[in-house]
XYZ file of C-alpha atoms in Angstrom:
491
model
C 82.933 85.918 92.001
C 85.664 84.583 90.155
C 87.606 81.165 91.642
C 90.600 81.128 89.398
C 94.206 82.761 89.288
C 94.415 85.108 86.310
C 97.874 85.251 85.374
C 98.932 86.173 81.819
C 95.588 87.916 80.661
C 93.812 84.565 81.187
C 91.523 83.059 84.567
C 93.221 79.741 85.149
C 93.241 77.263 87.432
C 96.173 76.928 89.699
C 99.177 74.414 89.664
C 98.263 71.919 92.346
C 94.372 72.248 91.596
C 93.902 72.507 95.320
C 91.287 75.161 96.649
C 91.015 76.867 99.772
C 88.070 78.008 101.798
C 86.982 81.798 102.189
C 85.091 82.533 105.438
C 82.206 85.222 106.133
C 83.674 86.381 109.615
C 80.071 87.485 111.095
C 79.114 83.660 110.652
C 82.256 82.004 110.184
C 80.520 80.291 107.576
C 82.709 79.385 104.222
C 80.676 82.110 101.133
C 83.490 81.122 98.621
C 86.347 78.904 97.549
C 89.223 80.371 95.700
C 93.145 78.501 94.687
C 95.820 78.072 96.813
C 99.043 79.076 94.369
C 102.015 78.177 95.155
C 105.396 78.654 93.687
C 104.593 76.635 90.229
C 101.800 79.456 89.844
C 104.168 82.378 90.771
C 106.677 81.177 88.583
C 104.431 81.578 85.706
C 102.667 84.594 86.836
C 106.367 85.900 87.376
C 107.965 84.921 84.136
C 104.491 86.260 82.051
C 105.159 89.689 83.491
C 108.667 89.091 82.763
C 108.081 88.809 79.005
C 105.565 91.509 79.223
C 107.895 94.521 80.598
C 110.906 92.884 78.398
C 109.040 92.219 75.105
C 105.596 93.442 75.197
C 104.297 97.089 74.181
C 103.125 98.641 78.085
C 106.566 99.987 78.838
C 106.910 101.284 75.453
C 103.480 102.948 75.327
C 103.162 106.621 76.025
C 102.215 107.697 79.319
C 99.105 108.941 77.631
C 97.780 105.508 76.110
C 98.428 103.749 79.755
C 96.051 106.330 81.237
C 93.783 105.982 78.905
C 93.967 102.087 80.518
C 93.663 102.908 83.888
C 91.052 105.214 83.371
C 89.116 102.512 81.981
C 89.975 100.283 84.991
C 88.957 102.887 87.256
C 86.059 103.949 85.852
C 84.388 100.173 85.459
C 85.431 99.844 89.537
C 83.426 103.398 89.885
C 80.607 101.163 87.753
C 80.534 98.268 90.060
C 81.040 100.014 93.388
C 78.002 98.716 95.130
C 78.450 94.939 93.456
C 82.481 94.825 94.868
C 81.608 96.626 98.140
C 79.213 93.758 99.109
C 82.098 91.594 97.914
C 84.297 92.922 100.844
C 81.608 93.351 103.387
C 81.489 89.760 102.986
C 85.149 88.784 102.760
C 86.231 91.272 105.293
C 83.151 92.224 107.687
C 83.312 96.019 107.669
C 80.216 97.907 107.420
C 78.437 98.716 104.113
C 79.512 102.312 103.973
C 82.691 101.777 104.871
C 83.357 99.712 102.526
C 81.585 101.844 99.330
C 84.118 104.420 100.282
C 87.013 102.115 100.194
C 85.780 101.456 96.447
C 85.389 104.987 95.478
C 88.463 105.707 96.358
C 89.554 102.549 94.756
C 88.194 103.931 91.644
C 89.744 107.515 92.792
C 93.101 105.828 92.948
C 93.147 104.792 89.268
C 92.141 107.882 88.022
C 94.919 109.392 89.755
C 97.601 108.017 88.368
C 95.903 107.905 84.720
C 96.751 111.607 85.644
C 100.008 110.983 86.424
C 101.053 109.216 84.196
C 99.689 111.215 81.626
C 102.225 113.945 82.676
C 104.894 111.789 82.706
C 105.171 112.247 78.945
C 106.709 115.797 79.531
C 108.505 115.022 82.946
C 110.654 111.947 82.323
C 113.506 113.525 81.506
C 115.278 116.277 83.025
C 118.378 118.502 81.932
C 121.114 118.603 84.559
C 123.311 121.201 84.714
C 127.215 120.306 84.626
C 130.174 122.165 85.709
C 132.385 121.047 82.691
C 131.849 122.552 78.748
C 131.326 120.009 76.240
C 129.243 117.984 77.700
C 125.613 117.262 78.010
C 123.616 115.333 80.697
C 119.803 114.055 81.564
C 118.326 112.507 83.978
C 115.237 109.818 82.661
C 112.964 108.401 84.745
C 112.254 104.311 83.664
C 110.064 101.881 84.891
C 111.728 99.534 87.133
C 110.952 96.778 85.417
C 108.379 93.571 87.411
C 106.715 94.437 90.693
C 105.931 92.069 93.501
C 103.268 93.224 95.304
C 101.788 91.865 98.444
C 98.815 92.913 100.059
C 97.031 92.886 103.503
C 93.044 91.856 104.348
C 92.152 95.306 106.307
C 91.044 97.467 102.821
C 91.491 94.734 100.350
C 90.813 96.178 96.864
C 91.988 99.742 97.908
C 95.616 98.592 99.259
C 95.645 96.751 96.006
C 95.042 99.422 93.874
C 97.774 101.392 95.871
C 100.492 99.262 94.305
C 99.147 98.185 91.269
C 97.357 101.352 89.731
C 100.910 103.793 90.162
C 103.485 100.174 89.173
C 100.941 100.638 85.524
C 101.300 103.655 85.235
C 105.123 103.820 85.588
C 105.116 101.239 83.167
C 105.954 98.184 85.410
C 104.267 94.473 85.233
C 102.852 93.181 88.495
C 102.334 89.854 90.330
C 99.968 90.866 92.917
C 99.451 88.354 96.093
C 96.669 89.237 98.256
C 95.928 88.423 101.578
C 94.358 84.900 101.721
C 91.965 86.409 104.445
C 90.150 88.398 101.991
C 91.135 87.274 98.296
C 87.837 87.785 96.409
C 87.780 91.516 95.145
C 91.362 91.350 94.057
C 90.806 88.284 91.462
C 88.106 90.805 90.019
C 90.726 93.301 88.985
C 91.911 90.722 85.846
C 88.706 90.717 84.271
C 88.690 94.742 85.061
C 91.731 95.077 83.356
C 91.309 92.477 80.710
C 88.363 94.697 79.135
C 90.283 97.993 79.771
C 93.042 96.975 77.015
C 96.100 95.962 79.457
C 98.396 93.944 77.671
C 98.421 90.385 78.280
C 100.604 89.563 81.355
C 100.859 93.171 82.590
C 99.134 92.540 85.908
C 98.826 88.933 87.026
C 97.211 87.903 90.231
C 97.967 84.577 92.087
C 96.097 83.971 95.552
C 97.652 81.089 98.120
C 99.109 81.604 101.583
C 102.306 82.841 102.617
C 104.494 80.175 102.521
C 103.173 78.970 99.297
C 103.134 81.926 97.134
C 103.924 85.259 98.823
C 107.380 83.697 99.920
C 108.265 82.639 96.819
C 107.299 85.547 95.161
C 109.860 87.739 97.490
C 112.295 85.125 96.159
C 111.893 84.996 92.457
C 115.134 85.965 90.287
C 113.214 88.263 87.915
C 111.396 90.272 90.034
C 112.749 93.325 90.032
C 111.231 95.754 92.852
C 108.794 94.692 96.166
C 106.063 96.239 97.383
C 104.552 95.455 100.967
C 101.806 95.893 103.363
C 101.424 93.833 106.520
C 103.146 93.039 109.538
C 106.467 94.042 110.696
C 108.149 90.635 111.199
C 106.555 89.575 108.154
C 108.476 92.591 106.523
C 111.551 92.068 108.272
C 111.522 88.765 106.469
C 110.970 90.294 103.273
C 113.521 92.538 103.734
C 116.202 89.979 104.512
C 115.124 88.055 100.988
C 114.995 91.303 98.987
C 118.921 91.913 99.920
C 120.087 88.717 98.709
C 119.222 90.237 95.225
C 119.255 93.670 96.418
C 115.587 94.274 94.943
C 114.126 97.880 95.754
C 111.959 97.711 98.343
C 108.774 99.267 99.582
C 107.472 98.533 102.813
C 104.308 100.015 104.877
C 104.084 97.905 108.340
C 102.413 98.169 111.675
C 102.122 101.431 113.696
C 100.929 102.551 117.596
C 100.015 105.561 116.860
C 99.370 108.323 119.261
C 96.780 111.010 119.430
C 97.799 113.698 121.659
C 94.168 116.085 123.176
C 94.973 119.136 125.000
C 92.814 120.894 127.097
C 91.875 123.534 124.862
C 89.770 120.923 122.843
C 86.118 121.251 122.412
C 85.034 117.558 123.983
C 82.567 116.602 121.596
C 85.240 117.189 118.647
C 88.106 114.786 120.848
C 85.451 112.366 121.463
C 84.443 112.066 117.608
C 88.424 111.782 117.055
C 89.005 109.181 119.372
C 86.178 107.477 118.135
C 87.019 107.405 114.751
C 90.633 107.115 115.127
C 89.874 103.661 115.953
C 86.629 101.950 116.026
C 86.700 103.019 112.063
C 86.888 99.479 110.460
C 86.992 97.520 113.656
C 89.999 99.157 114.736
C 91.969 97.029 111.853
C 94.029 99.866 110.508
C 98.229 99.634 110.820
C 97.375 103.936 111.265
C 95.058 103.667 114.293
C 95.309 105.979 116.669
C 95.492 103.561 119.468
C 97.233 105.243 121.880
C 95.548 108.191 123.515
C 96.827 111.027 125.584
C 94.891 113.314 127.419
C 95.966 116.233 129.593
C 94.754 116.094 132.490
C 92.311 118.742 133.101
C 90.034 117.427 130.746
C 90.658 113.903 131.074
C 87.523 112.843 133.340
C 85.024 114.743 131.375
C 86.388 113.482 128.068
C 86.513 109.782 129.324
C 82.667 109.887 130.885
C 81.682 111.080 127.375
C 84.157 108.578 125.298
C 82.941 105.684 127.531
C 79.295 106.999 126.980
C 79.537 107.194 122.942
C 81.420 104.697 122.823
C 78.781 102.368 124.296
C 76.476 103.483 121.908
C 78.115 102.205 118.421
C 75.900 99.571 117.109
C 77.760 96.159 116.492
C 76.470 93.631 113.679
C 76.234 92.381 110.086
C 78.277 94.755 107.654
C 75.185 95.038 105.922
C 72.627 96.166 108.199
C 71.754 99.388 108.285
C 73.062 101.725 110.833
C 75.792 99.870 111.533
C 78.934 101.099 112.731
C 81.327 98.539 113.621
C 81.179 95.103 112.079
C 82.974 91.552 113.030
C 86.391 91.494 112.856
C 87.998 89.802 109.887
C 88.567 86.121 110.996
C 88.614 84.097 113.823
C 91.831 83.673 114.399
C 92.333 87.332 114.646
C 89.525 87.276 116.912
C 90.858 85.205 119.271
C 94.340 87.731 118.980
C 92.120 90.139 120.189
C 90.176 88.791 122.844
C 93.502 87.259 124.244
C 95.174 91.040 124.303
C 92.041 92.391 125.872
C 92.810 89.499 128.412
C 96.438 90.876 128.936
C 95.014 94.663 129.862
C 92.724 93.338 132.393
C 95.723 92.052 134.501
C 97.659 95.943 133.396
C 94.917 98.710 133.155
C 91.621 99.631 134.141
C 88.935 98.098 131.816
C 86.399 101.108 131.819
C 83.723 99.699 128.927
C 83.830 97.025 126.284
C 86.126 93.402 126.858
C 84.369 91.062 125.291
C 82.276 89.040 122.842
C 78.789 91.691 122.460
C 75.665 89.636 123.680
C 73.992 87.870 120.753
C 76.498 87.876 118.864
C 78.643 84.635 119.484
C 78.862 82.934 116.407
C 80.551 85.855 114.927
C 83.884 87.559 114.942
C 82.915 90.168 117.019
C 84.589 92.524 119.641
C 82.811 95.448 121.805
C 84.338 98.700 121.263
C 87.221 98.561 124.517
C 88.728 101.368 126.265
C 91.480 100.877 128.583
C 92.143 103.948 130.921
C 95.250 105.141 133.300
C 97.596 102.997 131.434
C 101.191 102.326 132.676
C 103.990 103.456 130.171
C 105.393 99.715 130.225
C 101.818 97.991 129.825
C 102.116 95.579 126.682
C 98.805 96.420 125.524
C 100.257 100.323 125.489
C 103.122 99.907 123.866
C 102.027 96.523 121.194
C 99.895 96.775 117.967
C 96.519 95.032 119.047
C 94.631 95.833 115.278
C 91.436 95.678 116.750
C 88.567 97.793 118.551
C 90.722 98.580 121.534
C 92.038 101.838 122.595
C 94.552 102.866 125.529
C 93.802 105.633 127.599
C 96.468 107.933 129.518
C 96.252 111.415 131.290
C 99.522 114.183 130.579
C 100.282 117.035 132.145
C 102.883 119.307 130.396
C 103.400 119.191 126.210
C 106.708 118.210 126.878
C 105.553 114.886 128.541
C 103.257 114.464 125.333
C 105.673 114.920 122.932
C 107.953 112.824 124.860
C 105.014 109.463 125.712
C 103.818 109.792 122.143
C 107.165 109.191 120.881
C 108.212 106.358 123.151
C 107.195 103.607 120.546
C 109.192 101.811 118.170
C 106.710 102.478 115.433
C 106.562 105.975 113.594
C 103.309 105.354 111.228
C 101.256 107.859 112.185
C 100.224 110.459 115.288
C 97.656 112.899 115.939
C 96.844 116.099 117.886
C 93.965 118.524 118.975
C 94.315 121.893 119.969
C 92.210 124.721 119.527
C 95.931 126.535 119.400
C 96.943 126.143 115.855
C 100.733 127.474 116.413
C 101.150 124.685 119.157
C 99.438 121.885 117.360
C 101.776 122.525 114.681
C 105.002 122.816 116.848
C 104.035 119.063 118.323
C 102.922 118.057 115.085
C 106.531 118.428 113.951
C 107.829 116.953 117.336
C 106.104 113.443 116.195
C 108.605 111.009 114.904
C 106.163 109.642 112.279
C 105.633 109.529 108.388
C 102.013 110.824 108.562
C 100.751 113.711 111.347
C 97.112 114.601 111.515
C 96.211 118.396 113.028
C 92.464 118.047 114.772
C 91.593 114.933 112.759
C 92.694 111.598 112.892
C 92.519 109.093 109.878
C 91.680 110.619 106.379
C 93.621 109.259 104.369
C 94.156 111.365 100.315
C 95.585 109.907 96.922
C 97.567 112.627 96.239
C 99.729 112.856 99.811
C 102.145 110.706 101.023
C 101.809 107.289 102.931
C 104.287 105.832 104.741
C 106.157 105.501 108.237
C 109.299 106.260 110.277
C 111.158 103.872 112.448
C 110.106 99.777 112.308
C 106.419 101.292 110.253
C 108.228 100.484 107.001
C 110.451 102.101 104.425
C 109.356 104.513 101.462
C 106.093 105.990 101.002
C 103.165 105.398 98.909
C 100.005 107.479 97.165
C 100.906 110.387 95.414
C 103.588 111.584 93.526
C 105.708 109.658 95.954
C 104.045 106.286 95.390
C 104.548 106.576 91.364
C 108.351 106.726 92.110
C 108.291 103.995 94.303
C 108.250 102.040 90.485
C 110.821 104.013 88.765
C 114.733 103.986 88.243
C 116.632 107.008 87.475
C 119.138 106.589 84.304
C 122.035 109.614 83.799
C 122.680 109.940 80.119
C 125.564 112.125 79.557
C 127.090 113.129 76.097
C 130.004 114.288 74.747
C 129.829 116.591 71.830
C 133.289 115.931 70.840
C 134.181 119.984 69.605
C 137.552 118.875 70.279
C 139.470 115.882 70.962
C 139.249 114.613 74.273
C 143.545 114.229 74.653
C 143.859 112.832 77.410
C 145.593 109.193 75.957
C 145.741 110.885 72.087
C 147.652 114.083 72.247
C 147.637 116.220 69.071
């Protein structure tokens, strides 16, 4: 595990040479040390990737030789899956197989937009029609020059490769800041792209905490365009600092999302749903499908078998086998937790879960929760918990549905079941939210588009979508001067 910044296509130690502990959240115990940056180190991380977009050959390269990159990158992740998976289970908690799917689709990501940007040789320009003879116009597509990018602890290596794989193959340089929650698998990616070919200074990775490196980062004079994933004040801040250079802006934040059952569901199908929709890495997912309504002629039934099930999913070490739900990702987000689980006891009905799971103390650990027969102004209903906690209501009419599952003043993500295709689509279009799932909730594909409505964040990411998050479009117009112009010169 590496335990120095890598910033211009070197591992170096950081600025201050001060070092910062990384804990193992189902001990608490400290596994690894790693730098703390701070604005010295972003400065030169900054001002490498400056040189590299203004002076170096990546921008200039075809989109053809930077796949050939990034399919290198990708396919050494693919390589190492089980190595960097172990890396996360440690860093973040989650469970084994959860985490060996985060890195193949790490790996998945990469290979993507190899593809992408592959095809960008033939689709960066585009004729445009005009309304006036004698002149000629296209549209070209550019990289927009260096990228911020900021990342949270929840998938660590896969939100990273969400910014950095589609900002290389656009053409950009990147700083990339992870979380300091779970910096290990991210300092990898140097060495991964170091033997893949990138240029020197093309992707440079500084780790630190906010204040000391992710703030000055948003604030640095050359960097060009911001990309985001956390929190919404956090964002809002970000925001606010991107105007005062008027950088472009990316921005994926926290969500409530509902997840609508109606009564022509199959039970066992709602209750894997539910289930999944957020116990799925401890319930740390900004796309959680927290909020659940039932209607109410299946809501007992579907509760006595949620609360049942739910019960069942075995708690422990990431890396023991079976399990299902692991500790969250640090204490301090374990005590957030527990203290919100606190807050619904005094505003719902606590029907299994609550607490610290026997024998498992000295961990970061939180029993699957369900809260039933919640009140529409209940703070645990209405607030983004990030955590193994579900909120339970009963509907009656798909009006009411539409209208509860709305009432939020996040727009991430919502979900519903119906065995009625035609009305699962009509709600499905009712949500106000960026991403809708129809009898599912959470997968999650490269090649669609991420991103919410409302305070959930601005732009979207993965796809074709993400790869112009990190391009500018130029006009180029031309005048074939046939004939004088005239307007000043007259014949």
């Amino acid at each position: 595990m590496k335990d120095q910044l890598y910033i211009d296509g070197a591992y170096v130690a950081c600025a201050s040479g001060e070092m910062f502990d990384v804990i193992d959240p189902s001990d608490r115990s400290v596994f690894h040390r790693v730098p703390a940056g701070n604005a010295e180190d972003i400065d030169k991380a900054v001002k490498a990737a400056r040189r590299a977009f203004d002076e170096g050959p990546w921008p200039r390269m075809s989109g053809a030789e930077r796949a050939a990159v990034l399919r290198r990158m990708g396919d050494e992740i693919a390589a190492r899956t089980d190595e960097i998976a172990r890396i996360e289970v440690q860093d973040n908690g989650k469970p084994l197989p959860e985490a060996v799917w985060d890195i193949e689709d790490t790996a998945g990501v990469f290979h993507f937009y190899a593809d992408l940007a592959e095809r960008f040789d033939t689709g960066a320009e585009q004729d445009v029609a005009l309304g006036m003879d004698g002149f000629t116009s296209m549209a070209v597509k550019e990289p927009v020059g260096v990228a911020g990018a900021i990342i949270p602890w929840n998938f660590p290596l896969l939100m990273a490769s969400w910014k950095v794989a589609p900002a290389l193959a656009a053409g950009c340089t990147v700083v990339l800041k992870p979380s300091e929650l779970t910096p290990v698998s991210a300092l990898e990616l140097g060495g991964i792209a170091e033997r893949a070919g990138l240029p020197a200074g093309c992707l440079n990775i500084v780790t630190g905490f906010g204040p000391d490196a992710g703030a000055p980062l948003t604030e640095h004079p050359m960097v060009d365009k911001l990309a985001f994933t956390g929190s919404v004040p956090t964002g809002s801040r970000i925001m606010a600092t991107a105007a005062k250079d008027i950088k472009t802006l990316s921005l994926e934040l926290g969500g409530k999302s509902p997840l609508v059952v109606f009564a022509d569901t199959p039970i066992e199908e709602a209750v894997e749903w539910i289930l999944f929709g957020i116990f799925w890495n401890q319930g740390e997912v900004c796309s959680a499908t927290s909020r659940v309504l039932i209607e109410e002629d299946i809501y007992e039934p579907l509760m006595a078998r949620l609360v049942e099930e739910a019960k069942k999913i075995r708690i422990g070490h990431g890396l023991e086998e079976g399990v299902l739900l692991g500790p969250l990702v640090s204490p301090l987000q374990h005590e957030k937790v527990l203290n919100w689980i606190e807050t619904g006891k005094r505003e719902a009905r606590l029907v299994t879960g609550g607490g610290v799971p026997e024998g498992l103390e000295g961990g970061c650990y939180v029993a699957p929760t369900i809260f039933a027969d919640m009140p529409e102004d209940a703070t645990i209903w209405t607030e983004e918990i990030f955590g193994p906690v579900v909120c339970v209501k009963s509907f009656r009419t798909e009006e009411e549905a539409v209208r509860l599952a709305n009432d939020t003043r996040f727009g991430l993500a919502a979900a519903v079941m119906s065995s009625d295709l035609e009305r699962a689509n009509r709600v499905a279009r009712a949500f106000r939210a960026g991403i809708v799932w129809i009898n599912c909730s959470q997968p999650t594909f490269t090649e669609a588009p991420w991103g919410g409505y409302k305070q959930s964040g601005i732009g979207r990411e993965l796809g074709e979508w993400g790869f112009n998050n990190y391009l500018e479009v130029k006009q180029i117009t031309t005048w074939d001067g046939h004939k004088p112009w005239g307007w000043y010169l007259k014949e």
